[in-house]
Amino acid sequence: MALHGLGKVTLGVPNVDDTIAYYTDFGLGHRGGGVFATRNGGDQLEIVHAPTRRLVELTVAADDPDDIAAITGRLTGLGVAIDRNGTSVGAVEPVTGTRVRVAIRPRIVIEPAVLPTPYNGPGRIDRWGRAPFLTRAEPVRPRKLGHAVIGSTDLETTMRFFTKGLGFKVSDYMGDKAAFLRCSVEHHNVLVMSAPVNFMHHTSWQVDDIDEVGRGAHAMLDGNPERHIWGLGRHYAGANFFWYLKDPAGNFSEYYSDMDTVPEDELWSPEVLHGLHGLYAWGPPPPPSFLEPDDLAALMTGAHCSTG
């Protein structure tokens, strides 16, 4: 696959300072001006002002100019207006209004390499003495941006933009209501779901293991219990461990680890998942506010007023 992951997300929010403080607590490195870096992926988040919360721009990483040329041809074939330079091509997804830019970026290398976490099990001793996570004192810092989830009022059109235009592949479906799309070896990098209004649902950030998922969430909730949304649990689609929190603008952010991978030369048959089975394998049930965020009605009203 010429594409190899997400490069960066730009989130528009009405409360920039509060949101910057939140993602600083979340473990991303604030480089100033609302730009944040992960441990291994460089600058991968930018916070800018917007009247309502939204995904302003999504950067997708590609290998070389030939990839940019191929994507340019596909987008043009779909009748999508583009702007292109030598290292990137940009277009606006026609339904959600999200600007998507495919840019040449180096592949993310996790350095230093993460050693396998030793676990004991029945009849199997992989570690001796006290568990090593007990000695972890440093704050959790995500390795990279993993995926973004958006709601679209026209699922089919948004999917076509990502698959036929950009070259994403479908990993799994949630009935006829959502699709998990990948542009890397990870199970999904974008999830598009059918919604009554176009909106930003969540971004997801990779940490080392389930202990880091739990430690990160525990630190975020210490003194701020209102940030909790859903977790700890394990998804069915993608099989990753998860914990979801909410930023001050209303966007969800996820710590995740242990995502399914799909080697580029491996045949993969998407499954059609239904109901809660597709959402999680174990953990607490998702709260109603995860499935339908509390501010969705307000976003719908705002969208109506802005176009009326």
XYZ file of N, CA, C and O in Angstrom, residues 112-233:
488
model
N 13.115 4.166 20.754
C 13.700 2.822 20.743
C 12.622 1.754 20.701
O 11.481 2.003 21.104
N 12.968 0.598 20.182
C 12.012 -0.495 20.054
C 11.433 -0.855 21.424
O 12.129 -0.840 22.441
N 10.133 -1.144 21.444
C 9.456 -1.492 22.682
C 9.649 -2.981 22.950
O 9.308 -3.816 22.115
N 10.209 -3.299 24.096
C 10.414 -4.707 24.443
C 9.070 -5.374 24.733
O 8.153 -4.734 25.252
N 8.917 -6.655 24.395
C 7.669 -7.353 24.706
C 7.380 -7.312 26.196
O 8.297 -7.450 27.024
N 6.107 -7.089 26.539
C 5.720 -7.069 27.948
C 5.578 -8.492 28.459
O 4.801 -9.271 27.903
N 6.326 -8.876 29.488
C 6.209 -10.254 30.007
C 4.951 -10.430 30.856
O 4.679 -9.619 31.741
N 4.181 -11.453 30.565
C 2.985 -11.761 31.336
C 3.069 -13.206 31.814
O 3.531 -14.092 31.085
N 2.571 -13.447 33.018
C 2.420 -14.804 33.519
C 1.016 -15.311 33.235
O 0.063 -14.533 33.181
N 0.895 -16.615 33.049
C -0.396 -17.239 32.844
C -0.401 -18.621 33.462
O 0.637 -19.100 33.948
N -1.556 -19.284 33.455
C -1.621 -20.629 34.018
C -0.586 -21.554 33.382
O -0.572 -21.745 32.161
N 0.314 -22.093 34.205
C 1.328 -23.007 33.706
C 2.443 -22.339 32.935
O 3.263 -23.014 32.301
N 2.490 -21.000 32.940
C 3.505 -20.281 32.165
C 4.046 -19.117 32.986
O 3.293 -18.233 33.399
N 5.351 -19.139 33.221
C 5.993 -18.047 33.953
C 6.936 -17.324 32.999
O 7.969 -17.859 32.590
N 6.562 -16.122 32.631
C 7.396 -15.317 31.740
C 8.169 -14.236 32.486
O 9.069 -13.619 31.927
N 7.793 -13.958 33.719
C 8.508 -12.960 34.508
C 8.607 -13.460 35.949
O 7.810 -14.267 36.402
N 9.584 -12.931 36.660
C 9.798 -13.277 38.061
C 9.744 -12.003 38.888
O 10.089 -10.922 38.409
N 9.308 -12.127 40.115
C 9.255 -10.972 40.999
C 8.047 -10.100 40.714
O 7.044 -10.537 40.149
N 8.157 -8.830 41.085
C 7.048 -7.912 40.929
C 6.886 -7.498 39.465
O 7.866 -7.373 38.733
N 5.646 -7.292 39.074
C 5.368 -6.925 37.689
C 6.053 -5.604 37.340
O 6.026 -4.657 38.130
N 6.669 -5.504 36.164
C 7.438 -4.306 35.819
C 6.618 -3.036 35.705
O 7.150 -1.942 35.886
N 5.303 -3.149 35.419
C 4.528 -1.916 35.277
C 4.458 -1.153 36.595
O 4.223 0.071 36.609
N 4.674 -1.840 37.724
C 4.614 -1.181 39.021
C 5.704 -0.129 39.182
O 5.579 0.792 39.987
N 6.774 -0.260 38.419
C 7.886 0.689 38.529
C 7.794 1.812 37.500
O 8.654 2.691 37.467
N 6.784 1.795 36.650
C 6.636 2.867 35.674
C 6.127 4.126 36.374
O 5.014 4.163 36.877
N 6.946 5.130 36.391
C 6.579 6.368 37.071
C 6.387 7.521 36.096
O 5.753 8.523 36.432
N 6.912 7.376 34.870
C 6.823 8.471 33.914
C 5.405 8.583 33.362
O 4.687 7.597 33.265
N 4.978 9.796 32.985
C 3.646 9.960 32.386
C 3.540 9.180 31.075
O 4.519 8.993 30.357
N 2.331 8.728 30.757
C 2.087 8.033 29.503
C 2.137 9.050 28.367
O 1.494 10.110 28.427
N 2.897 8.733 27.325
C 3.006 9.594 26.152
C 2.731 8.750 24.908
O 3.472 7.804 24.621
N 1.664 9.038 24.191
C 1.328 8.234 23.008
C 2.457 8.165 21.994
O 3.186 9.144 21.779
N 2.567 6.998 21.347
C 3.595 6.786 20.324
C 3.234 7.467 19.011
O 4.089 8.041 18.349
N 1.938 7.364 18.637
C 1.535 7.930 17.353
C 0.018 8.058 17.293
O -0.710 7.466 18.105
N -0.431 8.831 16.321
C -1.850 8.906 15.991
C -2.257 7.649 15.236
O -1.609 7.274 14.261
N -3.325 7.002 15.696
C -3.757 5.766 15.054
C -4.912 5.943 14.090
O -4.830 5.550 12.935
N -6.008 6.548 14.571
C -7.155 6.711 13.688
C -8.043 7.868 14.116
O -7.889 8.420 15.210
N -8.938 8.229 13.213
C -9.927 9.265 13.453
C -11.290 8.739 13.034
O -11.396 7.963 12.080
N -12.332 9.158 13.750
C -13.695 8.702 13.485
C -14.580 9.915 13.246
O -14.598 10.852 14.054
N -15.304 9.898 12.127
C -16.169 11.011 11.767
C -17.564 10.510 11.442
O -17.740 9.408 10.942
N -18.537 11.347 11.750
C -19.912 11.088 11.344
C -20.206 11.813 10.056
O -19.777 12.965 9.865
N -20.925 11.153 9.151
C -21.251 11.728 7.845
C -22.736 11.557 7.561
O -23.305 10.495 7.838
N -23.335 12.583 6.989
C -24.752 12.495 6.616
C -24.956 11.724 5.317
O -26.095 11.453 4.937
N -23.866 11.376 4.640
C -23.944 10.579 3.407
C -22.781 9.592 3.424
O -21.712 9.850 2.874
N -22.998 8.465 4.098
C -21.936 7.485 4.302
C -21.355 7.006 2.985
O -20.134 6.898 2.833
N -22.186 6.714 2.016
C -21.720 6.160 0.749
C -20.773 7.124 0.027
O -19.721 6.718 -0.477
N -21.129 8.393 0.000
C -20.289 9.369 -0.696
C -18.953 9.570 0.020
O -17.897 9.647 -0.619
N -18.997 9.652 1.348
C -17.756 9.829 2.104
C -16.858 8.610 1.956
O -15.639 8.734 1.783
N -17.449 7.415 2.000
C -16.659 6.199 1.787
C -16.015 6.194 0.409
O -14.848 5.816 0.259
N -16.762 6.600 -0.599
C -16.232 6.607 -1.961
C -15.033 7.551 -2.074
O -14.046 7.243 -2.761
N -15.094 8.679 -1.416
C -13.974 9.623 -1.430
C -12.716 8.959 -0.872
O -11.631 9.060 -1.457
N -12.859 8.266 0.265
C -11.684 7.661 0.903
C -11.188 6.423 0.161
O -9.969 6.207 0.061
N -12.102 5.608 -0.345
C -11.675 4.359 -0.984
C -11.328 4.551 -2.454
O -10.216 4.250 -2.880
N -12.270 5.076 -3.234
C -12.038 5.234 -4.665
C -11.096 6.398 -4.969
O -10.337 6.362 -5.945
N -11.161 7.431 -4.137
C -10.325 8.591 -4.378
C -8.928 8.485 -3.784
O -7.928 8.653 -4.483
N -8.865 8.183 -2.493
C -7.570 8.182 -1.805
C -6.886 6.820 -1.788
O -5.669 6.747 -1.616
N -7.652 5.738 -1.905
C -7.040 4.416 -1.915
C -7.115 3.660 -0.613
O -6.415 2.661 -0.428
N -7.960 4.112 0.325
C -8.170 3.348 1.561
C -8.833 2.009 1.222
O -9.525 1.890 0.210
N -8.650 1.032 2.110
C -9.287 -0.270 1.958
C -10.262 -0.510 3.104
O -10.061 -0.025 4.225
N -11.317 -1.269 2.820
C -12.314 -1.579 3.843
C -11.859 -2.789 4.644
O -11.526 -3.834 4.082
N -11.849 -2.651 5.970
C -11.500 -3.772 6.840
C -12.736 -4.500 7.344
O -12.794 -5.728 7.310
N -13.731 -3.759 7.830
C -14.980 -4.342 8.319
C -16.078 -3.307 8.196
O -15.818 -2.100 8.078
N -17.328 -3.807 8.257
C -18.496 -2.940 8.244
C -19.263 -3.113 9.555
O -19.266 -4.186 10.153
N -19.938 -2.042 9.978
C -20.910 -2.135 11.065
C -22.289 -2.080 10.427
O -22.863 -1.002 10.237
N -22.800 -3.243 10.044
C -24.045 -3.283 9.299
C -23.936 -2.381 8.087
O -22.947 -2.401 7.359
N -24.962 -1.553 7.875
C -24.903 -0.548 6.808
C -24.743 0.846 7.391
O -25.036 1.844 6.730
N -24.233 0.910 8.637
C -24.151 2.182 9.349
C -22.747 2.751 9.462
O -22.572 3.926 9.793
N -21.706 1.957 9.229
C -20.342 2.454 9.399
C -19.370 1.522 8.694
O -19.691 0.359 8.403
N -18.178 2.042 8.425
C -17.142 1.239 7.781
C -15.788 1.594 8.376
O -15.470 2.769 8.579
N -15.011 0.544 8.672
C -13.641 0.690 9.149
C -12.712 0.695 7.929
O -12.683 -0.283 7.161
N -11.965 1.765 7.748
C -11.122 1.939 6.575
C -9.659 2.048 7.004
O -9.354 2.667 8.028
N -8.773 1.460 6.207
C -7.349 1.501 6.562
C -6.510 2.067 5.422
O -6.809 1.877 4.248
N -5.452 2.754 5.810
C -4.453 3.250 4.856
C -3.067 2.863 5.346
O -2.079 3.529 5.054
N -3.010 1.796 6.124
C -1.749 1.276 6.677
C -1.978 -0.195 6.967
O -2.995 -0.766 6.580
N -1.051 -0.817 7.673
C -1.237 -2.219 8.043
C -2.150 -2.370 9.258
O -2.543 -3.484 9.602
N -2.501 -1.275 9.929
C -3.408 -1.371 11.063
C -4.849 -1.560 10.575
O -5.211 -1.111 9.483
N -5.663 -2.194 11.419
C -7.028 -2.549 11.047
C -7.832 -1.365 10.530
O -8.585 -1.480 9.562
N -7.716 -0.215 11.178
C -8.405 0.966 10.663
C -7.662 2.237 11.040
O -7.057 2.338 12.096
N -7.728 3.194 10.125
C -7.169 4.523 10.341
C -8.247 5.595 10.266
O -8.063 6.689 10.795
N -9.345 5.280 9.592
C -10.519 6.143 9.558
C -11.745 5.259 9.706
O -11.835 4.199 9.079
N -12.644 5.675 10.564
C -13.962 5.040 10.660
C -14.982 6.102 10.279
O -15.005 7.190 10.868
N -15.777 5.790 9.283
C -16.853 6.691 8.855
C -18.174 6.066 9.272
O -18.429 4.890 8.980
N -18.991 6.841 9.968
C -20.283 6.314 10.404
C -21.413 7.235 9.961
O -21.246 8.461 9.863
N -22.551 6.636 9.673
C -23.730 7.387 9.279
C -24.242 8.184 10.471
O -24.343 7.672 11.588
N -24.558 9.458 10.249
C -24.981 10.318 11.347
C -25.970 11.356 10.836
O -25.998 11.681 9.645
N -26.793 11.924 11.730
C -27.751 12.950 11.314
C -27.104 14.302 11.044
O -27.733 15.196 10.486
N -25.837 14.457 11.452
C -25.091 15.686 11.221
C -23.626 15.310 11.052
O -23.164 14.320 11.637
N -22.894 16.045 10.244
C -21.460 15.797 10.107
C -20.753 16.267 11.378
O -20.964 17.401 11.829
N -19.943 15.385 11.963
C -19.280 15.779 13.200
C -18.034 14.931 13.439
O -17.846 13.883 12.830
N -17.206 15.419 14.352
C -16.001 14.714 14.791
C -16.362 13.850 15.988
O -16.916 14.351 16.970
N -16.076 12.551 15.910
C -16.376 11.666 17.035
C -15.158 11.492 17.939
O -15.189 11.891 19.101
N -14.072 10.918 17.404
C -12.889 10.792 18.251
C -11.610 10.617 17.456
O -11.631 10.267 16.273
N -10.514 10.884 18.133
C -9.185 10.524 17.655
C -8.630 9.459 18.581
O -9.018 9.368 19.749
N -7.705 8.660 18.057
C -7.184 7.531 18.819
C -5.665 7.525 18.762
O -5.077 7.709 17.692
N -5.041 7.249 19.925
C -3.603 7.430 20.086
C -2.981 6.164 20.666
O -3.412 5.677 21.718
N -1.975 5.648 19.991
C -1.384 4.361 20.359
C -0.406 4.504 21.522
O 0.480 5.369 21.506
N -0.586 3.628 22.518
C 0.365 3.495 23.611
C 0.888 2.060 23.624
O 0.471 1.228 22.817
N 1.814 1.767 24.535
C 2.572 0.523 24.423
C 1.776 -0.743 24.722
O 1.972 -1.760 24.059
N 0.919 -0.726 25.725
C 0.237 -1.956 26.120
C -0.976 -1.609 26.969
O -1.275 -0.435 27.207
N -1.677 -2.630 27.432
C -2.898 -2.413 28.206
C -2.620 -1.665 29.499
O -3.449 -0.860 29.965
N -1.445 -1.867 30.095
C -1.107 -1.120 31.299
C -1.004 0.371 31.011
O -1.405 1.212 31.831
N -0.455 0.721 29.839
C -0.361 2.132 29.475
C -1.752 2.723 29.204
O -1.999 3.891 29.508
N -2.637 1.931 28.627
C -4.017 2.387 28.442
C -4.623 2.745 29.799
O -5.202 3.825 29.993
N -4.490 1.827 30.757
C -5.060 2.050 32.081
C -4.363 3.160 32.849
O -5.022 3.985 33.493
N -3.031 3.194 32.788
C -2.295 4.239 33.517
C -2.615 5.626 32.960
O -2.774 6.581 33.708
N -2.682 5.713 31.632
C -2.973 7.000 31.035
C -4.346 7.508 31.432
O -4.515 8.675 31.803
N -5.352 6.633 31.346
C -6.707 7.034 31.705
C -6.802 7.372 33.188
O -7.456 8.353 33.583
N -6.139 6.575 34.040
C -6.188 6.826 35.484
C -5.626 8.205 35.798
O -6.192 8.958 36.611
N -4.526 8.570 35.162
C -3.935 9.888 35.406
C -4.852 11.005 34.918
O -4.988 12.054 35.558
N -5.490 10.797 33.760
C -6.385 11.815 33.225
C -7.621 12.023 34.112
O -8.168 13.133 34.179
N -8.071 10.964 34.777
C -9.281 11.040 35.590
C -9.008 11.486 37.016
O -9.951 11.853 37.728
N -7.762 11.461 37.439
C -7.405 11.870 38.793
C -7.698 13.365 38.961
O -7.011 14.215 38.411
N -8.751 13.672 39.663
C -9.165 15.052 39.851
C -10.087 15.575 38.773
O -10.612 16.690 38.889
N -10.291 14.773 37.702
C -11.166 15.190 36.597
C -12.061 14.030 36.165
O -11.999 13.576 35.015
N -12.900 13.517 37.046
C -13.706 12.341 36.699
C -14.678 12.593 35.557
O -15.124 11.648 34.897
N -15.016 13.858 35.295
C -15.953 14.168 34.214
C -15.391 13.856 32.837
O -16.131 13.807 31.848
N -14.077 13.601 32.755
C -13.468 13.264 31.466
C -13.794 11.842 31.016
O -13.632 11.512 29.844
N -14.216 10.997 31.923
C -14.456 9.586 31.585
C -15.652 9.435 30.650
O -16.694 10.046 30.846
N -15.483 8.571 29.636
C -16.578 8.223 28.740
C -16.818 6.718 28.728
O -17.907 6.252 29.042
N -15.782 5.920 28.385
C -16.000 4.481 28.235
C -14.667 3.753 28.327
O -13.710 4.097 27.649
N -14.629 2.704 29.153
C -13.446 1.874 29.274
C -13.360 1.356 30.705
O -14.149 1.743 31.562
N -12.432 0.524 30.940
C -11.510 -0.174 30.076
C -12.251 -1.299 29.354
O -13.105 -1.950 29.931
N -11.911 -1.552 28.092
C -12.534 -2.637 27.369
C -11.683 -3.065 26.197
O -10.566 -2.577 25.997
